[in-house]
Amino acid sequence: MKIVDDKALYVHMLGEFHVNYGTKAISFGRNNLAKSVQLFQIMVLNKKTGVSKGSLVQYLYGRDEVENGNSSLNNTIFRLRKLLESAGLPKDNYITVQNGMCRWNEEIPIYADIYEFEELTSKGMSETDEKNRLSFLKEACLIYHGEFLPMMVGEEWAMAANIHYQEVYFSSLRIVCEELDKQREYEEILRLTTAAAHVYPFEEWQIWRIDSLIAMNRYKEAMDVYQDATKMFFDELGLSPSKKMMERFQVMSSHIQQPVRTIVDIKEGLKEENERKGAYYCTLPSFIDNYRILSRMMERTGQSVFLMLCTLTDSSGTPLESPKKLQEVSQKFQMAIQRSLRRGDLYTRYSPCQFLLLLPGTNKENCSIISTRIDRNFKDEGGGRNKINYYTASVADMKNGSGKLNFVSGDLKWV
């Protein structure tokens, strides 16, 4: 915000909380979460309409056991006045109370980023001229530096405001990106959605980033965004790449080209960097490609290939979903699979508690042996009372739409 009045307060609430009185920074010291500071924030948020004393008591003391909410509020108003005065502001009542409504004293003007954000988005949404509309909404998106008072997210009044501003921001940014896409302003889309993804690393903004980079033929950068995003989705949310993300992966893969090299250089580049014993681990997109290749090769070679899904469960057979429990045993789960398979087998993590195995040259009997071996190695790794359920099917049968096998703790059953 541009400072235009040395006798006014300038309040930033989107992404962070800090206050200036003219050009002078106001420090609340260690009191940023105090009731008096919360009261100030609520009054800034509701400057236009004011707030009833009853609502303020509920916002500030709803979870606390106070004998007299009205008296507590009066004390908090007094403390806020003293806090502002000690920070260098002139003596003033700051908050006026009339007919049960509390309002900020207009003698001390307040400029806030949320006021500017609301004004710009309101103008943009009502503007009929596309150029002006884009200008207003883009400026609003640039003001949005993060969630509304993130340190106060546990308070009901702050949470409601946070949801409101987030929804307005998302709506505005979608309109801006769609219009910029028509104008082929891909660099600007990338700039705006990268900022959005920093605050909200949701798939929508990652896809906008990837699409803008693809449109500028920057496939390597797009692939980096894809890999970082899918890793984050999986590690933090337990989500595998969506269909939309997989489609982008295929586009990027088909356009990334390597420089001209000799056959010796190419051969070296194809080698595994760290050759490990046991099966080969690959990402889900690579696993899908390998599955399709082996499925085609079967038509010519007649080789038997089986697909196995391994699901980690607790002692009662319920799939593990608790992040804490998964963190404790997921590495042991993966090591058991790694040790139990041959070097020519492939596997990938499908979900936080599941792995997919691709087993070329295997038959039904060997699938049962493999599941028993994984169980044994999992126990040796310290898997405790947790169990693994196995679901297996012949790739040939899957192509024909028939035949699935179910293994539970080594027992083979048809389903």
Tab-separated table of N, CA, C and O in Angstrom, residues 41-92:
chain	number	residue	atom	x	y	z
A	41	GLN	N	-7.736	-6.390	15.274
A	41	GLN	CA	-7.897	-7.057	13.978
A	41	GLN	C	-9.377	-7.176	13.601
A	41	GLN	O	-9.750	-6.978	12.438
A	42	ILE	N	-10.217	-7.506	14.569
A	42	ILE	CA	-11.657	-7.638	14.304
A	42	ILE	C	-12.255	-6.280	13.922
A	42	ILE	O	-13.090	-6.190	13.016
A	43	MET	N	-11.801	-5.223	14.602
A	43	MET	CA	-12.321	-3.893	14.286
A	43	MET	C	-11.879	-3.456	12.891
A	43	MET	O	-12.646	-2.815	12.167
A	44	VAL	N	-10.643	-3.783	12.499
A	44	VAL	CA	-10.177	-3.462	11.147
A	44	VAL	C	-11.016	-4.226	10.121
A	44	VAL	O	-11.451	-3.670	9.112
A	45	LEU	N	-11.257	-5.509	10.389
A	45	LEU	CA	-12.036	-6.345	9.471
A	45	LEU	C	-13.452	-5.813	9.292
A	45	LEU	O	-14.004	-5.868	8.188
A	46	ASN	N	-14.027	-5.278	10.353
A	46	ASN	CA	-15.427	-4.845	10.329
A	46	ASN	C	-15.563	-3.324	10.431
A	46	ASN	O	-16.545	-2.820	10.984
A	47	LYS	N	-14.592	-2.591	9.898
A	47	LYS	CA	-14.592	-1.130	10.044
A	47	LYS	C	-15.840	-0.487	9.461
A	47	LYS	O	-16.403	0.443	10.034
A	48	LYS	N	-16.311	-0.992	8.335
A	48	LYS	CA	-17.461	-0.372	7.677
A	48	LYS	C	-18.764	-0.579	8.441
A	48	LYS	O	-19.593	0.328	8.534
A	49	THR	N	-18.940	-1.758	8.966
A	49	THR	CA	-20.235	-2.104	9.571
A	49	THR	C	-20.242	-1.998	11.086
A	49	THR	O	-21.309	-1.854	11.699
A	50	GLY	N	-19.055	-2.093	11.713
A	50	GLY	CA	-19.011	-2.164	13.162
A	50	GLY	C	-19.346	-3.577	13.630
A	50	GLY	O	-19.752	-4.438	12.842
A	51	VAL	N	-19.203	-3.806	14.937
A	51	VAL	CA	-19.466	-5.127	15.517
A	51	VAL	C	-20.232	-4.944	16.817
A	51	VAL	O	-19.893	-4.068	17.622
A	52	SER	N	-21.232	-5.778	17.025
A	52	SER	CA	-21.972	-5.695	18.280
A	52	SER	C	-21.111	-6.189	19.436
A	52	SER	O	-20.222	-7.020	19.244
A	53	LYS	N	-21.393	-5.650	20.635
A	53	LYS	CA	-20.622	-6.074	21.811
A	53	LYS	C	-20.813	-7.566	22.057
A	53	LYS	O	-19.867	-8.260	22.448
A	54	GLY	N	-22.033	-8.055	21.816
A	54	GLY	CA	-22.295	-9.484	22.003
A	54	GLY	C	-21.427	-10.346	21.107
A	54	GLY	O	-20.890	-11.374	21.535
A	55	SER	N	-21.275	-9.922	19.833
A	55	SER	CA	-20.438	-10.680	18.898
A	55	SER	C	-18.978	-10.630	19.319
A	55	SER	O	-18.261	-11.640	19.248
A	56	LEU	N	-18.522	-9.459	19.770
A	56	LEU	CA	-17.135	-9.343	20.208
A	56	LEU	C	-16.850	-10.244	21.408
A	56	LEU	O	-15.797	-10.887	21.473
A	57	VAL	N	-17.793	-10.296	22.341
A	57	VAL	CA	-17.625	-11.178	23.502
A	57	VAL	C	-17.518	-12.629	23.047
A	57	VAL	O	-16.674	-13.390	23.521
A	58	GLN	N	-18.360	-13.009	22.071
A	58	GLN	CA	-18.328	-14.384	21.562
A	58	GLN	C	-17.024	-14.670	20.826
A	58	GLN	O	-16.403	-15.731	21.014
A	59	TYR	N	-16.590	-13.744	19.981
A	59	TYR	CA	-15.356	-13.929	19.218
A	59	TYR	C	-14.141	-14.064	20.133
A	59	TYR	O	-13.264	-14.903	19.921
A	60	LEU	N	-14.096	-13.206	21.155
A	60	LEU	CA	-12.897	-13.130	21.995
A	60	LEU	C	-12.895	-14.105	23.162
A	60	LEU	O	-11.843	-14.596	23.560
A	61	TYR	N	-14.087	-14.412	23.700
A	61	TYR	CA	-14.138	-15.213	24.936
A	61	TYR	C	-15.046	-16.430	24.827
A	61	TYR	O	-15.324	-17.064	25.836
A	62	GLY	N	-15.497	-16.745	23.627
A	62	GLY	CA	-16.445	-17.846	23.464
A	62	GLY	C	-15.939	-19.163	24.014
A	62	GLY	O	-16.719	-19.981	24.501
A	63	ARG	N	-14.631	-19.380	23.938
A	63	ARG	CA	-14.064	-20.643	24.407
A	63	ARG	C	-13.545	-20.553	25.842
A	63	ARG	O	-13.118	-21.542	26.412
A	64	ASP	N	-13.535	-19.349	26.370
A	64	ASP	CA	-12.994	-19.158	27.715
A	64	ASP	C	-14.125	-19.095	28.738
A	64	ASP	O	-15.263	-18.739	28.415
A	65	GLU	N	-13.781	-19.441	29.943
A	65	GLU	CA	-14.748	-19.336	31.035
A	65	GLU	C	-14.548	-17.986	31.717
A	65	GLU	O	-13.636	-17.800	32.524
A	66	VAL	N	-15.395	-17.027	31.376
A	66	VAL	CA	-15.318	-15.697	31.994
A	66	VAL	C	-16.638	-15.425	32.704
A	66	VAL	O	-17.717	-15.762	32.208
A	67	GLU	N	-16.553	-14.810	33.875
A	67	GLU	CA	-17.756	-14.543	34.659
A	67	GLU	C	-18.592	-13.443	34.030
A	67	GLU	O	-19.821	-13.516	34.005
A	68	ASN	N	-17.930	-12.416	33.523
A	68	ASN	CA	-18.654	-11.270	32.973
A	68	ASN	C	-18.009	-10.879	31.651
A	68	ASN	O	-16.972	-10.215	31.613
A	69	GLY	N	-18.601	-11.320	30.543
A	69	GLY	CA	-18.035	-11.060	29.233
A	69	GLY	C	-17.988	-9.580	28.907
A	69	GLY	O	-17.029	-9.085	28.303
A	70	ASN	N	-19.004	-8.839	29.318
A	70	ASN	CA	-19.064	-7.410	29.024
A	70	ASN	C	-17.931	-6.666	29.721
A	70	ASN	O	-17.261	-5.806	29.130
A	71	SER	N	-17.682	-7.030	30.983
A	71	SER	CA	-16.596	-6.405	31.738
A	71	SER	C	-15.243	-6.760	31.131
A	71	SER	O	-14.345	-5.911	31.023
A	72	SER	N	-15.090	-8.010	30.715
A	72	SER	CA	-13.840	-8.442	30.087
A	72	SER	C	-13.591	-7.676	28.797
A	72	SER	O	-12.449	-7.291	28.496
A	73	LEU	N	-14.647	-7.439	28.011
A	73	LEU	CA	-14.507	-6.696	26.761
A	73	LEU	C	-14.083	-5.260	27.038
A	73	LEU	O	-13.198	-4.724	26.354
A	74	ASN	N	-14.686	-4.629	28.049
A	74	ASN	CA	-14.315	-3.254	28.389
A	74	ASN	C	-12.842	-3.174	28.784
A	74	ASN	O	-12.133	-2.224	28.410
A	75	ASN	N	-12.384	-4.166	29.524
A	75	ASN	CA	-10.969	-4.205	29.915
A	75	ASN	C	-10.062	-4.368	28.702
A	75	ASN	O	-8.973	-3.765	28.625
A	76	THR	N	-10.500	-5.189	27.740
A	76	THR	CA	-9.701	-5.407	26.529
A	76	THR	C	-9.647	-4.147	25.680
A	76	THR	O	-8.602	-3.823	25.099
A	77	ILE	N	-10.757	-3.416	25.584
A	77	ILE	CA	-10.769	-2.144	24.859
A	77	ILE	C	-9.793	-1.162	25.503
A	77	ILE	O	-9.035	-0.465	24.804
A	78	PHE	N	-9.778	-1.121	26.828
A	78	PHE	CA	-8.855	-0.245	27.551
A	78	PHE	C	-7.403	-0.640	27.276
A	78	PHE	O	-6.556	0.217	27.024
A	79	ARG	N	-7.114	-1.957	27.298
A	79	ARG	CA	-5.746	-2.414	27.058
A	79	ARG	C	-5.298	-2.111	25.628
A	79	ARG	O	-4.132	-1.781	25.383
A	80	LEU	N	-6.222	-2.222	24.670
A	80	LEU	CA	-5.885	-1.904	23.289
A	80	LEU	C	-5.524	-0.428	23.157
A	80	LEU	O	-4.549	-0.074	22.479
A	81	ARG	N	-6.295	0.432	23.825
A	81	ARG	CA	-6.010	1.861	23.785
A	81	ARG	C	-4.610	2.141	24.317
A	81	ARG	O	-3.835	2.878	23.705
A	82	LYS	N	-4.263	1.546	25.459
A	82	LYS	CA	-2.943	1.751	26.050
A	82	LYS	C	-1.838	1.151	25.167
A	82	LYS	O	-0.743	1.715	25.058
A	83	LEU	N	-2.142	0.016	24.533
A	83	LEU	CA	-1.153	-0.640	23.660
A	83	LEU	C	-0.817	0.246	22.472
A	83	LEU	O	0.357	0.409	22.103
A	84	LEU	N	-1.841	0.879	21.860
A	84	LEU	CA	-1.616	1.738	20.701
A	84	LEU	C	-0.890	3.016	21.102
A	84	LEU	O	-0.006	3.494	20.377
A	85	GLU	N	-1.246	3.543	22.246
A	85	GLU	CA	-0.578	4.759	22.720
A	85	GLU	C	0.902	4.484	23.008
A	85	GLU	O	1.772	5.297	22.674
A	86	SER	N	1.179	3.328	23.633
A	86	SER	CA	2.575	2.992	23.933
A	86	SER	C	3.379	2.706	22.670
A	86	SER	O	4.608	2.790	22.677
A	87	ALA	N	2.682	2.388	21.564
A	87	ALA	CA	3.365	2.128	20.291
A	87	ALA	C	3.636	3.413	19.520
A	87	ALA	O	4.230	3.368	18.434
A	88	GLY	N	3.188	4.549	20.067
A	88	GLY	CA	3.502	5.829	19.435
A	88	GLY	C	2.320	6.544	18.821
A	88	GLY	O	2.489	7.633	18.249
A	89	LEU	N	1.110	6.008	18.934
A	89	LEU	CA	-0.065	6.665	18.389
A	89	LEU	C	-0.577	7.703	19.392
A	89	LEU	O	-0.328	7.591	20.596
A	90	PRO	N	-1.296	8.713	18.912
A	90	PRO	CA	-1.807	9.742	19.831
A	90	PRO	C	-2.885	9.190	20.760
A	90	PRO	O	-3.482	8.151	20.489
A	91	LYS	N	-3.140	9.894	21.868
A	91	LYS	CA	-4.196	9.478	22.792
A	91	LYS	C	-5.544	9.610	22.108
A	91	LYS	O	-5.848	10.621	21.489
A	92	ASP	N	-6.349	8.541	22.222
A	92	ASP	CA	-7.655	8.542	21.563
A	92	ASP	C	-8.465	7.395	22.140
A	92	ASP	O	-7.910	6.433	22.693
